[in-house]
mmCIF file of C-alpha atoms and ligand atoms in Angstrom:
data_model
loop_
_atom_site.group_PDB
_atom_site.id
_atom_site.type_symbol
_atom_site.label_atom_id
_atom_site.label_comp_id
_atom_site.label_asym_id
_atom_site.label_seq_id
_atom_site.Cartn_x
_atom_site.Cartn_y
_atom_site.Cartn_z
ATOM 1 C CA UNK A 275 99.905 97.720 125.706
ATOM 2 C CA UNK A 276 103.027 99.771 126.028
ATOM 3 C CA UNK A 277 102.571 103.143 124.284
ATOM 4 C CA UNK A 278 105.679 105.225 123.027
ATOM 5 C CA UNK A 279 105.018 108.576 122.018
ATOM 6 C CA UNK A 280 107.675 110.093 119.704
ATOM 7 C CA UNK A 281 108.265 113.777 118.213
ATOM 8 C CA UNK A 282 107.929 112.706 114.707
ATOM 9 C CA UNK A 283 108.305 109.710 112.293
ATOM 10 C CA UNK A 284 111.900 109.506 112.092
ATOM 11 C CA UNK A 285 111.787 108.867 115.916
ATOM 12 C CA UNK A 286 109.232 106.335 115.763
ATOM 13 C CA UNK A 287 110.985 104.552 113.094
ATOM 14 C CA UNK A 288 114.044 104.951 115.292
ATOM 15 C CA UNK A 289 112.649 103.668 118.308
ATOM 16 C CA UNK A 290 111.472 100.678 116.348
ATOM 17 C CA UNK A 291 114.216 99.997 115.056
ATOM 18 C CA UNK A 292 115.980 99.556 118.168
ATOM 19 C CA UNK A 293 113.356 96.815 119.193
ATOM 20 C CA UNK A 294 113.495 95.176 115.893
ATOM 21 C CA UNK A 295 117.396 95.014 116.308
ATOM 22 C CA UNK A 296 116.966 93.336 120.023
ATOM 23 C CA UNK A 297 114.894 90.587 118.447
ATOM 24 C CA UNK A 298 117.055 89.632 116.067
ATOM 25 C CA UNK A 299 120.791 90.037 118.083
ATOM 26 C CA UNK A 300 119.285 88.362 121.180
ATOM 27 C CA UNK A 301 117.728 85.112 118.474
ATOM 28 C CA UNK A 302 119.527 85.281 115.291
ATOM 29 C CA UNK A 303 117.788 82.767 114.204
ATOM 30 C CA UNK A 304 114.090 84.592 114.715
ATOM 31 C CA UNK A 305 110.920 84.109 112.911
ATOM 32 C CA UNK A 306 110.204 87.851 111.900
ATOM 33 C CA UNK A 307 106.340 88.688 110.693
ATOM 34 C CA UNK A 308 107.043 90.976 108.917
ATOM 35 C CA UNK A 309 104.573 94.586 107.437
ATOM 36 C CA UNK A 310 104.442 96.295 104.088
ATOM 37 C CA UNK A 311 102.604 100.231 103.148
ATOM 38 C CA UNK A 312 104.554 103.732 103.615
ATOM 39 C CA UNK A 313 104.559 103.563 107.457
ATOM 40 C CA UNK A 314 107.939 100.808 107.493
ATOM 41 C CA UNK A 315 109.690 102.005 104.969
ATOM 42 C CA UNK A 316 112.035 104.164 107.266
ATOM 43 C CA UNK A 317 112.087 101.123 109.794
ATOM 44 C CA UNK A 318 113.796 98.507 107.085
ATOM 45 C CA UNK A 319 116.177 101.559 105.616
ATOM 46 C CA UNK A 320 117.253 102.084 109.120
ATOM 47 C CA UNK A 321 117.866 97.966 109.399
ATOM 48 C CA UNK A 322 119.668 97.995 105.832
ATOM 49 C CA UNK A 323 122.156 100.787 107.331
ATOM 50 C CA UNK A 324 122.577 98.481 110.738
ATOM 51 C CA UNK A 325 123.499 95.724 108.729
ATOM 52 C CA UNK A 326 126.139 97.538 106.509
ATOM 53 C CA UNK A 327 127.508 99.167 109.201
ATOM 54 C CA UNK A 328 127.092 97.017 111.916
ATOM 55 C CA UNK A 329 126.859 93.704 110.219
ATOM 56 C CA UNK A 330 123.841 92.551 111.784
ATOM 57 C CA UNK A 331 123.125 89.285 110.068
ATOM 58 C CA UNK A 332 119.806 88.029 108.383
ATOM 59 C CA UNK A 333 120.872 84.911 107.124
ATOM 60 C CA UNK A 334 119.575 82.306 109.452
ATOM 61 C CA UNK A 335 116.619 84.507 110.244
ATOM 62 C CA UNK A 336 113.488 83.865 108.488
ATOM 63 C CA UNK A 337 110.543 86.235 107.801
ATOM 64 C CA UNK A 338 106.778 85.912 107.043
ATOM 65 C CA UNK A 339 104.995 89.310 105.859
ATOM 66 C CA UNK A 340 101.068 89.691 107.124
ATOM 67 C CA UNK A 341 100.110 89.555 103.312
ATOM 68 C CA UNK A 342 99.688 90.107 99.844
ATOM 69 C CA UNK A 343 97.553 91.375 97.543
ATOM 70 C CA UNK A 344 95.001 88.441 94.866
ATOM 71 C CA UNK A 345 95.631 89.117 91.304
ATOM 72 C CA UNK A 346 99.407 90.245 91.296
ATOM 73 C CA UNK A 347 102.147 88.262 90.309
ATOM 74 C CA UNK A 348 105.111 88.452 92.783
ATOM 75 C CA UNK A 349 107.287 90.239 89.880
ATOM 76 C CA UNK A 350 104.777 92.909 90.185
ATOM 77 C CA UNK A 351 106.061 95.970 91.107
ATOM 78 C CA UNK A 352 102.662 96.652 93.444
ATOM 79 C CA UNK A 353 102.979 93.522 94.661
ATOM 80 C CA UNK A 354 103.997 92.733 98.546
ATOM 81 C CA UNK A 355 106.696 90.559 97.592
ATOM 82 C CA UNK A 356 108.027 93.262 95.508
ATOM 83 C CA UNK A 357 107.883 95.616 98.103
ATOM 84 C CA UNK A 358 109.690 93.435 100.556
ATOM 85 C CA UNK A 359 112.554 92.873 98.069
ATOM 86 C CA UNK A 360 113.322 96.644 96.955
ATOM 87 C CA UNK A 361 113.024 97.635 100.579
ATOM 88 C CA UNK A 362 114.851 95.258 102.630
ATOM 89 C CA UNK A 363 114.847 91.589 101.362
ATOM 90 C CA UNK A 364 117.838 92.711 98.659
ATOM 91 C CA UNK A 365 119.933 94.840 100.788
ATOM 92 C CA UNK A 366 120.097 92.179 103.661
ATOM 93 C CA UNK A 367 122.067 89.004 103.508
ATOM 94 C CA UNK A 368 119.232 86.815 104.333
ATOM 95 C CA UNK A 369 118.350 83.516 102.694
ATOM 96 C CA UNK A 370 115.128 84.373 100.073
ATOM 97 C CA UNK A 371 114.423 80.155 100.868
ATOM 98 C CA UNK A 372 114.056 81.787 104.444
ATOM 99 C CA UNK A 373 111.162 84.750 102.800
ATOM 100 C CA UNK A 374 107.525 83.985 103.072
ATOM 101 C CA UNK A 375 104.937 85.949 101.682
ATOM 102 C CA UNK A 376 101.114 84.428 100.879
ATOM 103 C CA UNK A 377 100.703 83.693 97.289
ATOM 104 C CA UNK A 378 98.382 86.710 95.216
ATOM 105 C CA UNK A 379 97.715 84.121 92.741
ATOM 106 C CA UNK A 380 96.779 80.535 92.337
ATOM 107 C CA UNK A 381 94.240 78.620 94.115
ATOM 108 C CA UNK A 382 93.619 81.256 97.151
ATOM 109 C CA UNK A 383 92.184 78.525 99.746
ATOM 110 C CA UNK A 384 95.110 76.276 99.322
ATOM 111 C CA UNK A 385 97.371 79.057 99.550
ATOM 112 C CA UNK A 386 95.505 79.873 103.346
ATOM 113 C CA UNK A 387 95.840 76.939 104.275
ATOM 114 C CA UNK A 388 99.457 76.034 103.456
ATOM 115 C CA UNK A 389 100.137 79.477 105.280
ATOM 116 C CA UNK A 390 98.245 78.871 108.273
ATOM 117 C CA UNK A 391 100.121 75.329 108.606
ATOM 118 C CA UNK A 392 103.897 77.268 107.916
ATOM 119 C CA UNK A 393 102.557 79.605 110.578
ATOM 120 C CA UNK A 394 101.798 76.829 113.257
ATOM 121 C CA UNK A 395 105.215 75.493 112.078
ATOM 122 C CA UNK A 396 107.472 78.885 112.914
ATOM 123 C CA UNK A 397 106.187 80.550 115.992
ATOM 124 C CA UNK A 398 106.238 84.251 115.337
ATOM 125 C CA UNK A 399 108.967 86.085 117.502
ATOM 126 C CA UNK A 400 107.943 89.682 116.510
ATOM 127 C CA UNK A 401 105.352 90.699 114.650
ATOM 128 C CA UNK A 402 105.519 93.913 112.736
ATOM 129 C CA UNK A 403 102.548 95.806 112.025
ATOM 130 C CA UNK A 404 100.639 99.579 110.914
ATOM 131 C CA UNK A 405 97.063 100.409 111.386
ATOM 132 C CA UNK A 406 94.639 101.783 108.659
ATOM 133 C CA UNK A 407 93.199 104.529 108.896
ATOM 134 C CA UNK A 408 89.918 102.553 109.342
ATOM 135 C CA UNK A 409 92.002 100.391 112.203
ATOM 136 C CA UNK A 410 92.736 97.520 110.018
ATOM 137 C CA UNK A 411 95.728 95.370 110.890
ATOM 138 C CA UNK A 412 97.103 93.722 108.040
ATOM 139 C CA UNK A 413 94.733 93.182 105.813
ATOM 140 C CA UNK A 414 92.147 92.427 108.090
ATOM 141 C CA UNK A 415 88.763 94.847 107.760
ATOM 142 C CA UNK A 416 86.495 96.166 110.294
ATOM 143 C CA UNK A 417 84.094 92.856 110.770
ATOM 144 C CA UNK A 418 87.205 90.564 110.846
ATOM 145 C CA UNK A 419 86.537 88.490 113.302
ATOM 146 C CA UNK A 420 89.078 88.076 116.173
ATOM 147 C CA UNK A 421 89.550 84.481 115.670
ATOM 148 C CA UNK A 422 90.034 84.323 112.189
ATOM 149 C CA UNK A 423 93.252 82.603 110.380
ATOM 150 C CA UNK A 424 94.570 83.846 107.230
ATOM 151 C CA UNK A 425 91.922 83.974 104.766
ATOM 152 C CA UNK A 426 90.999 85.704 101.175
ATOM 153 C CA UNK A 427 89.606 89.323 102.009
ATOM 154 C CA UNK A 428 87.116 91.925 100.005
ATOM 155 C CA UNK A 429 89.385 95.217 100.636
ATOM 156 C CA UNK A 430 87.060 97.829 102.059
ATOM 157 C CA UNK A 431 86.625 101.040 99.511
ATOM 158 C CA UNK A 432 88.572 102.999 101.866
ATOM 159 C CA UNK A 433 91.429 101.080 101.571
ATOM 160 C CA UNK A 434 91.663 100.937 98.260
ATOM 161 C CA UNK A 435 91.433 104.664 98.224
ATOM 162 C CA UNK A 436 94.269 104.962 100.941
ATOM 163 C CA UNK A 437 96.464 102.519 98.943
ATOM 164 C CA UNK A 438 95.789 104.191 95.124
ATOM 165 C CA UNK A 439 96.815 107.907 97.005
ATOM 166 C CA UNK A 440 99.991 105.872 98.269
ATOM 167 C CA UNK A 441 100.641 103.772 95.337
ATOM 168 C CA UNK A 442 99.440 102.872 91.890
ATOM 169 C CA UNK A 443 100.372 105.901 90.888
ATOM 170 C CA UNK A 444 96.985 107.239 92.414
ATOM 171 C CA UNK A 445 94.649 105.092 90.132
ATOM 172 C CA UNK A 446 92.313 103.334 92.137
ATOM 173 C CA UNK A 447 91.021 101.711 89.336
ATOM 174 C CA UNK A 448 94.333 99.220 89.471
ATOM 175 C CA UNK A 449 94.309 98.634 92.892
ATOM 176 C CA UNK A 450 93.139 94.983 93.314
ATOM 177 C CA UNK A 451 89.707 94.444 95.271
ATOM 178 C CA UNK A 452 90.927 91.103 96.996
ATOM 179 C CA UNK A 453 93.982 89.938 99.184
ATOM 180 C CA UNK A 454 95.564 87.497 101.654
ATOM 181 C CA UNK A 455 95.593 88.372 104.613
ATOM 182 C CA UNK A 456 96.910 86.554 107.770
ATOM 183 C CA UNK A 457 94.325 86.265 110.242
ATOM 184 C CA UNK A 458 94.142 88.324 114.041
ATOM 185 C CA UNK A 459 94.084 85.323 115.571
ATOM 186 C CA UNK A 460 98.000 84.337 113.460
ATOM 187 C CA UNK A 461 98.668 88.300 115.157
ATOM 188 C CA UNK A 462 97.958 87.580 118.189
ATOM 189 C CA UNK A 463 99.989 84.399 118.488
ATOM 190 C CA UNK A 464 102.872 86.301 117.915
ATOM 191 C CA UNK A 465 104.922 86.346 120.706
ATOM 192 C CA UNK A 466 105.708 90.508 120.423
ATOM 193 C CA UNK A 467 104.080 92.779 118.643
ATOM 194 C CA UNK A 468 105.307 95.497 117.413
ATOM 195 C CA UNK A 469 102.580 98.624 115.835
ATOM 196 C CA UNK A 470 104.132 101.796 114.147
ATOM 197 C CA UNK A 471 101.698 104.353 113.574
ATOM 198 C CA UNK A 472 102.583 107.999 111.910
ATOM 199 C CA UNK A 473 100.605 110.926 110.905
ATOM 200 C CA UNK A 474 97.434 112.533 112.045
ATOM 201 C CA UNK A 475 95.144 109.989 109.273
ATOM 202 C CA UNK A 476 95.568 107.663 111.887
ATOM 203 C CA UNK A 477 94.982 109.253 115.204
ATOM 204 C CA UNK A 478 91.075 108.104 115.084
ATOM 205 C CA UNK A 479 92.916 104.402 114.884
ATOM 206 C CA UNK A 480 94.608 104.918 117.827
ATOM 207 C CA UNK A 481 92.760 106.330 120.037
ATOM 208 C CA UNK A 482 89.881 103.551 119.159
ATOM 209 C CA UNK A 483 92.522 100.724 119.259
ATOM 210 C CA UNK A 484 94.026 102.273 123.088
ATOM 211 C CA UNK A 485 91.241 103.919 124.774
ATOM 212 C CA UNK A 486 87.885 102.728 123.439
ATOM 213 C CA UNK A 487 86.120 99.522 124.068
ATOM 214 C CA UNK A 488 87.424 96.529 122.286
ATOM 215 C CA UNK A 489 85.362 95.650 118.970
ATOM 216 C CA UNK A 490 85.935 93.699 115.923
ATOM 217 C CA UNK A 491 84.504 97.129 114.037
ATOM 218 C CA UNK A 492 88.131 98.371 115.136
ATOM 219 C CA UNK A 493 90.540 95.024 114.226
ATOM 220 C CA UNK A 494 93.557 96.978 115.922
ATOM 221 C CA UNK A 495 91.543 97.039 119.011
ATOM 222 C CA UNK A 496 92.397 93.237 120.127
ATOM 223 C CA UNK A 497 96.328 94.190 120.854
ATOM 224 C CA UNK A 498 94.070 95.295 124.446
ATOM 225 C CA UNK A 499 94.774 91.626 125.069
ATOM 226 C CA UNK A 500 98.045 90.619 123.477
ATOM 227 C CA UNK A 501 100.462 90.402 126.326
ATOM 228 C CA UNK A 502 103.296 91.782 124.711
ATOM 229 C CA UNK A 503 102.568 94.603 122.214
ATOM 230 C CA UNK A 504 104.623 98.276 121.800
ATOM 231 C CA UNK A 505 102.881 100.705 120.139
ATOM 232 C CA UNK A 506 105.356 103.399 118.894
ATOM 233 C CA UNK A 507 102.983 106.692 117.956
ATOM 234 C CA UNK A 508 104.538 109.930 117.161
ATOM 235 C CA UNK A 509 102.563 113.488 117.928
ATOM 236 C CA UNK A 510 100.287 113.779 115.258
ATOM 237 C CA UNK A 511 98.845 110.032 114.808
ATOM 238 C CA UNK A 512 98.629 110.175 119.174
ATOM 239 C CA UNK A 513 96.990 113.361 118.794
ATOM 240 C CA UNK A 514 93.255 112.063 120.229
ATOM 241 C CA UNK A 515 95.001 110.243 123.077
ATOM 242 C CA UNK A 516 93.713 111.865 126.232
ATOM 243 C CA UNK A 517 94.854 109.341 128.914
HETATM 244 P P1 LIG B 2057 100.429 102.705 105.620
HETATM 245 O O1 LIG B 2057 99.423 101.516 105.746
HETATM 246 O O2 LIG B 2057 101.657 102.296 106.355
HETATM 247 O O3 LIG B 2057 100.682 102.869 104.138
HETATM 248 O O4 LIG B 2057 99.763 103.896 106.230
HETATM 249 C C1 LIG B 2057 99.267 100.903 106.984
HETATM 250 C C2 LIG B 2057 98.232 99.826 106.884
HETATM 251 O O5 LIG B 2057 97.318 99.958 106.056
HETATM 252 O O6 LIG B 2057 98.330 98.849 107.645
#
């Protein structure tokens, strides 16, 4: 694990940034897995202003987000999908054929498994991610177990809480209790990975996922073993880090 400490979050999503960019100038035709919550939001504004000033192009690159909460329609403005498309999706000039988010609705274990066979399909160049405060990666709770694949998921309460202070307006009791998730075993195929994390909430998460002893209580804490993973951690969130 490479670990990049920044001042504050605007650095971090800087410093991202600039690895995201590399990625996608070196392969413009990347597979990008891409991350949704409050911690990339800076990250994709930054990549909206790079491509209108820079013209950094999207359109032959195609994306795949970690996942997607069961029960909301795509149109829904909690919804992943949503997300994707206010933040970045409609200010780039990629393809939306080329945008792949799991399905929050239909028949769940057909929508796994038709994501876990597009996944085999389109090797994942980078793989954008944040950590929970309870060390979750993607969607993936403490007890996930490193091999999974992506799969339908209970959300843990504090989750739910984290997301309803963040979103729905804070009321938890619309925040669904299910999702799609990819799998750590679909992270850790990814050929770089790329973790933001920002703010002291998760500075437990990081120290467990850096320092402590690997354990599937602490999902973040398989990146021990991925071969090519940046973590980008500014002050507060690196704040237990004593090595
Ligand atoms: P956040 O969520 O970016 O909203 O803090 C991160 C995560 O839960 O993975």
């Amino acid at each position: 694990m490479k670990v990049i400490i920044t001042k504050d979050y605007e650095e971090a999503s800087q410093k991202a940034c600039e690895v995201m960019l590399e990625v996608v100038k070196n392969n413009p035709k990347a597979n990008l897995g891409l991350a949704t919550g409050s911690t990339p939001v800076r990250l994709y504004e930054l990549m909206v202003e790079d491509h209108k000033t820079n013209g950094t192009s999207y359109k032959d690159i195609k994306s795949f987000n970690l996942d997607e909460y069961f029960g909301l329609d795509q149109s829904h403005p909690q919804s992943y999908h949503y997300f994707m498309c206010q933040n970045l999706f409609n200010h780039v000039d990629i393809d939306m054929n080329n945008v792949h988010v799991p399905k929050g609705n239909g028949d769940i274990d057909e929508e796994c498994d038709a994501y876990n066979k597009l996944l085999a399909e389109n090797p994942i160049d980078i793989q954008l991610l944040g950590i929970g405060s309870n060390g979750h990666i993607g969607f993936n709770e403490p007890g996930t177990d490193f091999d999974s694949v992506t799969h339908k998921v209970d959300l843990k309460q504090s989750t739910i809480e984290d997301n309803a202070r963040l979103f729905f307006n804070g009321k938890i009791e619309d925040v669904p209790t299910q999702a799609v998730s990819m799998g750590i075993a679909n992270i850790m195929q990814a050929k770089k990975v790329l973790l933001i994390a920002s703010g002291e909430g998760k500075a437990k998460a990081v120290k467990g996922m850096v320092e402590d002893k690997k354990t599937t209580d602490l999902p973040a804490s398989c990146l021990q073993d991925h071969e090519d993973c940046i973590l980008i951690v500014d002050e507060a969130a690196a704040s237990l880090l004593t090595k």
